[in-house]
Short mmCIF file of C-alpha atoms in Angstrom, two decimals:
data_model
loop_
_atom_site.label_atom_id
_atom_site.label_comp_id
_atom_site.label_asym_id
_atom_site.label_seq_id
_atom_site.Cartn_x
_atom_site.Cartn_y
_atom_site.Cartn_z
CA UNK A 645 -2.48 -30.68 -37.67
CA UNK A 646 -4.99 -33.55 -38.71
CA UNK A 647 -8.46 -31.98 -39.59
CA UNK A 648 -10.51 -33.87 -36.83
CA UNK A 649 -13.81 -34.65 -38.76
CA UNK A 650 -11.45 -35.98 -42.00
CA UNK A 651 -10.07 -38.08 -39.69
CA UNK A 652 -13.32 -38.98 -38.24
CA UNK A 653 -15.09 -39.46 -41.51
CA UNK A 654 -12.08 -40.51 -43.58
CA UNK A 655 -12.55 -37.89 -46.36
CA UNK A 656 -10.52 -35.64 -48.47
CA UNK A 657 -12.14 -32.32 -47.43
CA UNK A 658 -14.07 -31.50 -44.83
CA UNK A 659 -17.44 -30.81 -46.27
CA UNK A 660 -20.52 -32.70 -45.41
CA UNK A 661 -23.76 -32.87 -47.56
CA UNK A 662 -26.88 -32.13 -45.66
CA UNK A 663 -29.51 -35.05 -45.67
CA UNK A 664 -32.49 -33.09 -47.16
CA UNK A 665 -35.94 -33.99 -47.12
CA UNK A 666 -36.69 -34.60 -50.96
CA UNK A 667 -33.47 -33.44 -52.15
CA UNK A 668 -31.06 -36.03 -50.64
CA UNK A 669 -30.75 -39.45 -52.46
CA UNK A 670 -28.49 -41.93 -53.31
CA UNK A 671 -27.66 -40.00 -56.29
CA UNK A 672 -26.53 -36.90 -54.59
CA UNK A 673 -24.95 -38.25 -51.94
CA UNK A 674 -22.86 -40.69 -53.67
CA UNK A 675 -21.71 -37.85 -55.93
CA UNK A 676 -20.35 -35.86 -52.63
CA UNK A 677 -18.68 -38.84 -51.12
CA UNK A 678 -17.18 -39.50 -54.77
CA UNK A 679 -15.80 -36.28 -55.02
CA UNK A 680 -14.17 -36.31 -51.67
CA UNK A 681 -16.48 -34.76 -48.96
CA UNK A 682 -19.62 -36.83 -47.09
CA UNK A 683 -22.55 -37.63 -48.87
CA UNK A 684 -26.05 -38.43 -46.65
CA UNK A 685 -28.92 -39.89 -47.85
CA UNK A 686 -32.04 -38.38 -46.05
CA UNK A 687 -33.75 -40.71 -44.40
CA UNK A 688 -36.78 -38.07 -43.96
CA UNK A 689 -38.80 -38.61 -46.77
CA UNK A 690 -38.03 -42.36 -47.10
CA UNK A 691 -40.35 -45.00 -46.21
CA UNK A 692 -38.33 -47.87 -44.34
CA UNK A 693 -37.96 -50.08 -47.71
CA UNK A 694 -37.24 -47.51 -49.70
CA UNK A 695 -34.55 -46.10 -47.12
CA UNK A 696 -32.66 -50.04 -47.63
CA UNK A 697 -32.97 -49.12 -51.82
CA UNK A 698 -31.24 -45.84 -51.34
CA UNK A 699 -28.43 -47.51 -49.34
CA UNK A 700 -28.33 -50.25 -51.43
CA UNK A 701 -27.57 -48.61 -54.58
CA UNK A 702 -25.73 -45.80 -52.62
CA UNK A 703 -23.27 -48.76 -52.34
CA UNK A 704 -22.80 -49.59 -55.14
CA UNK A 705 -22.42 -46.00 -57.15
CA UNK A 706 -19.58 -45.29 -54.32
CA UNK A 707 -16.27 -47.31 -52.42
CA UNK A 708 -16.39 -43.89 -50.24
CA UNK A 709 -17.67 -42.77 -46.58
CA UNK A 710 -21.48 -42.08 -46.79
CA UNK A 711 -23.94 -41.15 -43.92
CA UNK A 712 -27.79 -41.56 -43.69
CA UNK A 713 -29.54 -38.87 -41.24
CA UNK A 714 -32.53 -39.99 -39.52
CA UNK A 715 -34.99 -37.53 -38.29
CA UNK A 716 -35.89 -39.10 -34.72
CA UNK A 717 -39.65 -37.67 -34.81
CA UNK A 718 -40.05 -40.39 -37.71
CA UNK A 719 -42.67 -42.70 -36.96
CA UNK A 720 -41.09 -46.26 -38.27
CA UNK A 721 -37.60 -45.43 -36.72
CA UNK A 722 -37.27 -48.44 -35.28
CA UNK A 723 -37.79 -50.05 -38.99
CA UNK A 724 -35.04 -47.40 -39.96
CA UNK A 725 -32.07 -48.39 -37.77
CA UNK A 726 -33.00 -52.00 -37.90
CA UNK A 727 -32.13 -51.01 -42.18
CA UNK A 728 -28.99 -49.19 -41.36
CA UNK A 729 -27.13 -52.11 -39.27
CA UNK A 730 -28.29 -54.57 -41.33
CA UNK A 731 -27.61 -53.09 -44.50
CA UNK A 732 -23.41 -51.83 -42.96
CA UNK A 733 -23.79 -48.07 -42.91
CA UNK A 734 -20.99 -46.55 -41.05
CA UNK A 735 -21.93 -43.48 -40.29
CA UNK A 736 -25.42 -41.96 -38.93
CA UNK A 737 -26.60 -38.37 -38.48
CA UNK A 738 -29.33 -37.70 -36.06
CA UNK A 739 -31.80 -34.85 -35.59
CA UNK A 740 -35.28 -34.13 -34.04
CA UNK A 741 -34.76 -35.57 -31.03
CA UNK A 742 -32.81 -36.44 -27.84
CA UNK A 743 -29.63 -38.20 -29.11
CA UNK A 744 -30.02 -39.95 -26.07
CA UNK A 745 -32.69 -42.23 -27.15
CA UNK A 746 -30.47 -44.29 -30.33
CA UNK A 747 -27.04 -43.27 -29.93
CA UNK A 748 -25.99 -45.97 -27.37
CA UNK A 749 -27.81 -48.54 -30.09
CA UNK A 750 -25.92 -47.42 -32.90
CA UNK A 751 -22.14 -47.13 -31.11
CA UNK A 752 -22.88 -51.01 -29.69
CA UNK A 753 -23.46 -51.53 -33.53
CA UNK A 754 -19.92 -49.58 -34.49
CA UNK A 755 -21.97 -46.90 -35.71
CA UNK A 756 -20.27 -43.50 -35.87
CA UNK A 757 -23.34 -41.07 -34.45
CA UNK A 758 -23.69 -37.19 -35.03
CA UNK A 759 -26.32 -35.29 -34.02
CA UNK A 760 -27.94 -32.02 -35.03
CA UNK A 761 -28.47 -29.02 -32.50
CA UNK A 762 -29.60 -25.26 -32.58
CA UNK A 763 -27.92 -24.28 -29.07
CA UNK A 764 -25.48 -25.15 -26.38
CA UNK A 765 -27.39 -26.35 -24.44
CA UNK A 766 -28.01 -29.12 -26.85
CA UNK A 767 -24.74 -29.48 -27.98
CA UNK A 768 -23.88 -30.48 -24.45
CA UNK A 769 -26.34 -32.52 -24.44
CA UNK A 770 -25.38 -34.65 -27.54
CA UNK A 771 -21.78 -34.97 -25.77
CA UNK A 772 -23.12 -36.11 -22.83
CA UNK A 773 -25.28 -38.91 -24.90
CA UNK A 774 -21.78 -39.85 -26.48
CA UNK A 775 -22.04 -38.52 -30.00
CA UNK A 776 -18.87 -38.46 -31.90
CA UNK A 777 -19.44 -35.03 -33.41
CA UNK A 778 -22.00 -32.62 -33.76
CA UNK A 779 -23.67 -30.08 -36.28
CA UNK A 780 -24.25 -27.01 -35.08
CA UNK A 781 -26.75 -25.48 -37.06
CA UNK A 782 -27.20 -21.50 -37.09
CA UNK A 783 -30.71 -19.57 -37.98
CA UNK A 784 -29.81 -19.15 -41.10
CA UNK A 785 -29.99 -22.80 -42.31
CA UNK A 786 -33.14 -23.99 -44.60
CA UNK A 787 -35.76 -26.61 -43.26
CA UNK A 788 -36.59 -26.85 -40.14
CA UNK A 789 -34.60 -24.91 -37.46
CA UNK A 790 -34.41 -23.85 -33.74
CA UNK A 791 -36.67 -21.63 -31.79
CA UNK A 792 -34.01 -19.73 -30.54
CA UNK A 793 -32.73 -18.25 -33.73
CA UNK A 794 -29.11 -17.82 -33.25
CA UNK A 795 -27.08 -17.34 -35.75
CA UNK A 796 -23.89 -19.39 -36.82
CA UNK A 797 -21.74 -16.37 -36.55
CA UNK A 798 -22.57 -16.46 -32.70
CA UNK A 799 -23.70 -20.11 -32.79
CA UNK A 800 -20.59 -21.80 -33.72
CA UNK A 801 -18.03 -19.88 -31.22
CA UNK A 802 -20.49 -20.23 -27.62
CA UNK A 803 -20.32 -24.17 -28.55
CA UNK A 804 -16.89 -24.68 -29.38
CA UNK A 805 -16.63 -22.79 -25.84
CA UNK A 806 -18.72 -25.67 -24.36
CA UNK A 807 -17.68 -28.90 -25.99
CA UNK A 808 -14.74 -31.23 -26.89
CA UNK A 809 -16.23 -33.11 -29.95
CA UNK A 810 -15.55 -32.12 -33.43
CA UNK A 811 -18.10 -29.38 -34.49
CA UNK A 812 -19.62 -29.36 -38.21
CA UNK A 813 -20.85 -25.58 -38.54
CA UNK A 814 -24.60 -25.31 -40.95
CA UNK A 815 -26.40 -22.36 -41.84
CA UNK A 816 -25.40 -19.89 -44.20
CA UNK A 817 -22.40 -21.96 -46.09
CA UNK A 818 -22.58 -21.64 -49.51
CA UNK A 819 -19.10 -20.42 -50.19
CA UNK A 820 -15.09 -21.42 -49.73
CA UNK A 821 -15.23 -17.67 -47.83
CA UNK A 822 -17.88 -19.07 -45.44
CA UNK A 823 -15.97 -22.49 -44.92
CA UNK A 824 -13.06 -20.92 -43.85
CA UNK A 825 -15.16 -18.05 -41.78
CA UNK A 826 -16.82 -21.32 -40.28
CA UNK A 827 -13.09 -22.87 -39.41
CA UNK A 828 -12.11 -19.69 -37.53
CA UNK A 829 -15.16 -19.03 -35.45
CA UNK A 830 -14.16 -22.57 -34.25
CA UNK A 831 -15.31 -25.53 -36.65
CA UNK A 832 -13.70 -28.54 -37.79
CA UNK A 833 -16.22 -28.60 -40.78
CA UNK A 834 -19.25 -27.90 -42.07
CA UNK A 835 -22.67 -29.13 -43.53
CA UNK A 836 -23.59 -27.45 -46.49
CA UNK A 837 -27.41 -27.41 -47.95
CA UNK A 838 -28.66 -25.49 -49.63
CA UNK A 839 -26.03 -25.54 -52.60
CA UNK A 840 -26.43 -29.22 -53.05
CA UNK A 841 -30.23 -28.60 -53.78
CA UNK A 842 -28.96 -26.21 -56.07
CA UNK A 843 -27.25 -29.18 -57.95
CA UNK A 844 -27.69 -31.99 -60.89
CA UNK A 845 -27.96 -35.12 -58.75
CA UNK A 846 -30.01 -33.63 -55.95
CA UNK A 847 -33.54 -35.18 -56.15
CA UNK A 848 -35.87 -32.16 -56.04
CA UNK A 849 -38.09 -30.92 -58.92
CA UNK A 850 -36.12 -28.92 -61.41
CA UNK A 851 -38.58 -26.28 -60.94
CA UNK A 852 -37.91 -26.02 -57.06
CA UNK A 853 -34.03 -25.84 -58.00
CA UNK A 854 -34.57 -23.36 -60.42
CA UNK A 855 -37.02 -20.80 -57.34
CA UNK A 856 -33.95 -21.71 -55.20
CA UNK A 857 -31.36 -20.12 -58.44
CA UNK A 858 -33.46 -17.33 -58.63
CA UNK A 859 -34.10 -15.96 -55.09
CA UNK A 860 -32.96 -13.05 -53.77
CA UNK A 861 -31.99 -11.44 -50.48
CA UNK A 862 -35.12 -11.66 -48.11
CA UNK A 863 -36.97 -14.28 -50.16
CA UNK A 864 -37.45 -16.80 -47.21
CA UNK A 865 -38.46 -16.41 -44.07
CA UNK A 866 -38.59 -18.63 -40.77
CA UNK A 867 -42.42 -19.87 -39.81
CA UNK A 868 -45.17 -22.39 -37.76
CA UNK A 869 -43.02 -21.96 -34.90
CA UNK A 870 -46.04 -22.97 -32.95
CA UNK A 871 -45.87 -26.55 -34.73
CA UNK A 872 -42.25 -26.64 -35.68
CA UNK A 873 -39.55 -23.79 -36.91
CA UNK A 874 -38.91 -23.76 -40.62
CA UNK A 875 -37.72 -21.63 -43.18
CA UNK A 876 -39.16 -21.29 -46.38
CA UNK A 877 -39.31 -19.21 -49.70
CA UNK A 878 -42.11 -17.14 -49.65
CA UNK A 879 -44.74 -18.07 -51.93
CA UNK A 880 -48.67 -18.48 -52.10
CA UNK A 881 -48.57 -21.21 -49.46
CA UNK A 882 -46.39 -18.92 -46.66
CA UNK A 883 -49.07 -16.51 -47.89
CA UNK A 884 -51.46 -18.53 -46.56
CA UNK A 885 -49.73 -19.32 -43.38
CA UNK A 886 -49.40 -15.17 -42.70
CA UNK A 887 -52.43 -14.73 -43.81
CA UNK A 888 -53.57 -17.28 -40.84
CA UNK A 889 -51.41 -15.41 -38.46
CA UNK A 890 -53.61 -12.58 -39.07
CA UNK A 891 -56.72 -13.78 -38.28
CA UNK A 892 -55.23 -15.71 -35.05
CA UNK A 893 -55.12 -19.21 -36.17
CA UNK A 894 -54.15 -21.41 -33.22
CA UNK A 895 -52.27 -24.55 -33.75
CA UNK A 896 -54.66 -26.83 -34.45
CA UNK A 897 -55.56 -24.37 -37.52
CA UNK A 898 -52.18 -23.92 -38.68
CA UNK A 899 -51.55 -27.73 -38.81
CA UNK A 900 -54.68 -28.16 -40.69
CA UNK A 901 -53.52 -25.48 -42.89
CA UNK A 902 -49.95 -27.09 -43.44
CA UNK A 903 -51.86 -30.54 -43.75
CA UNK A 904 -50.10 -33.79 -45.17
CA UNK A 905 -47.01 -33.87 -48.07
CA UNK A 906 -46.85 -30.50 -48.35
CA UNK A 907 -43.30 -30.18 -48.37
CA UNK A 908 -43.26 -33.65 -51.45
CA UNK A 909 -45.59 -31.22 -53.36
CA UNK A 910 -43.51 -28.34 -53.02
CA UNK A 911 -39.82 -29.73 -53.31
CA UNK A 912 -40.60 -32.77 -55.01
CA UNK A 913 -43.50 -32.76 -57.05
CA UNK A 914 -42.70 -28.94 -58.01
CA UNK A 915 -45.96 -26.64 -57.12
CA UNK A 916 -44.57 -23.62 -56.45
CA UNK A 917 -47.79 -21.73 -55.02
CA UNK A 918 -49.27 -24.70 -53.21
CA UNK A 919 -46.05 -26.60 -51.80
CA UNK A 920 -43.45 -25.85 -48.85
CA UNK A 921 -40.25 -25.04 -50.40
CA UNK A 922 -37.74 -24.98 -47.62
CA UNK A 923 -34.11 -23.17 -48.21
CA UNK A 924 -31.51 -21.49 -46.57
CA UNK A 925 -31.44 -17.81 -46.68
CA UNK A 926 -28.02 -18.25 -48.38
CA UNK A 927 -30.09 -19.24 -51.46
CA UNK A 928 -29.92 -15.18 -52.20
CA UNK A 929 -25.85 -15.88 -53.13
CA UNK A 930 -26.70 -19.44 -55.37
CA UNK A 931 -26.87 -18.94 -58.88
CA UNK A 932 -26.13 -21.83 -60.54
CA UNK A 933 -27.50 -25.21 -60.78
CA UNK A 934 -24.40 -26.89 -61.43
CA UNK A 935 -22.78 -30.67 -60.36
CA UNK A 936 -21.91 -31.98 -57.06
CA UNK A 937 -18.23 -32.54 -58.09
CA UNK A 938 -18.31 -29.25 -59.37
CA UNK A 939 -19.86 -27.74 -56.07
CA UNK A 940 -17.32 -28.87 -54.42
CA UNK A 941 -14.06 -28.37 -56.34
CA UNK A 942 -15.41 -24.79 -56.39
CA UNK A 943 -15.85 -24.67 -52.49
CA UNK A 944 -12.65 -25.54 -52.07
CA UNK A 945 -10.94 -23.23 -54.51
CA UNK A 946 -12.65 -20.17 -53.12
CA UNK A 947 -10.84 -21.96 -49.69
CA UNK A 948 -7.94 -21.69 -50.55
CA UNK A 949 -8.10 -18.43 -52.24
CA UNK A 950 -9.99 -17.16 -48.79
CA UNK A 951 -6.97 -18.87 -47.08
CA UNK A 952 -4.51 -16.65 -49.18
CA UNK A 953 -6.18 -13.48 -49.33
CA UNK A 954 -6.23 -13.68 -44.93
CA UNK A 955 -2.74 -14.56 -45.15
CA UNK A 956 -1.72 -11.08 -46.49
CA UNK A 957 -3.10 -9.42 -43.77
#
């Protein structure tokens, strides 16, 4: 049978790249799409012009698929899909926001649209808006995340329930094991993260790749659910943030706490203490800064070997 989101996508495996915040450039996504999954450029931390730059040179290191995902809290989005039909991208992922609002633009445009969610409810939603696909995105997952913390192991299986569109599974996927775990709860595919931070081309400060390498189970944390859900390693600035907690900071305290770039100091610019490093809590089984070819001729080994050592049973 014809893996719906290769056949979507046009790919050789079924593997998407996450568009990270700080992480996600042209570099490492072009490297994905090369070796046969999706690569997205993240539009989040990307000013409009340099959004077209990414995509431009995106282009040209790649003849393959790529996506861009747009955050749809972003204040110039207008400027950003204005960039993505004029500039021929194919394929958009959306998040942040009711898919509602851009996804009739982008089909009229011949725009393949797929949109993030935390919960069936939204994932019903996003069909209803006329998404082609969705990424269903468990508790686990780095970055920000839903208030409802569900986990992909119950996340996944209550929305396949639910919808008709092809599902990308997120949250937790580090492994070929965890693909294939993914594929039975229900998914066509899945989005993988946090092992693409943990890799050559991705974007963010060596130092943040190597914190990432060297955490261990129970080293992040979800937070600032009161402004919005995200999970980060623990370090001096989540400190701060419980520290805040105790003393009952209300919002308006918390966000002055977080302030402005915090996550481009952290991820980008490398200060561990001051800066918000967001990860997955799978970051506990990556080990290995390694490249994105590499990453995912591995994932699909351990597949296949998963898809063997199931068939014995």
């Amino acid at each position: 049978m014809q893996n719906r989101i290769k056949q979507l996508f046009g790919i050789e495996y079924p593997i998407v790249q996450a568009g990270m915040i700080w992480a996600s450039g042209w570099r490492l996504a072009s490297a994905v799409s090369n070796a046969g999954g999706l690569g997205i450029i993240g539009a989040g931390s990307m000013y409009p012009e340099v959004l077209r730059t990414h995509i431009t040179k995106c282009q040209k290191a790649t003849q393959k698929p790529f996506a861009v995902n747009i955050p749809m809290l972003y204040p110039d989005i207008d400027q950003l899909m204005q960039i993505i039909v004029e500039t021929g991208v194919k394929i958009v992922f959306t998040s942040a926001g009711n898919p509602k609002t851009w996804t009739p633009f982008l089909k009229e445009n011949g725009i393949t649209v797929v949109h993030v969610v935390s919960s069936v409810k939204f994932a019903l939603k996003a069909e209803q808006a006329g998404v082609d696909a969705i990424v269903a995105e468990g508790f686990e997952a780095g970055g920000h995340n839903g208030r409802d913390e569900t986990t992909t192991l119950v996340l996944i299986p209550a929305v396949k329930e639910k919808v008709t569109i092809p599902i990308l599974a997120a949250g937790g996927i580090a492994t070929g094991s965890a693909i294939l775990a993914a594929m039975i709860l229900g998914a066509d595919g899945v989005q993988v993260g946090s092992r693409f931070v943990a890799s050559e081309e991705a974007s963010s400060h060596d130092a943040f790749k190597q914190s990432v390498v060297a955490a261990g189970e129970g080293a992040t944390q979800l937070t600032l659910k009161e402004l919005a859900p995200v999970r980060l390693l623990k370090n001096k600035f989540y400190q701060d943030v419980q520290d805040a907690y105790a003393t009952g900071a209300n919002t308006e305290q918390l966000r002055e706490l977080l302030g402005r770039a915090r996550a481009k100091k952290g991820m980008f610019e490398g200060d561990l203490e001051e800066g918000e490093l967001e990860i997955g809590q799978v970051a506990a089984l990556i080990h290995t800064i390694k490249p994105a070819a590499v990453i995912i001729e591995e994932l699909m080994s351990e597949f296949e070997i998963a898809k063997t050592d199931i068939e014995r049973y």
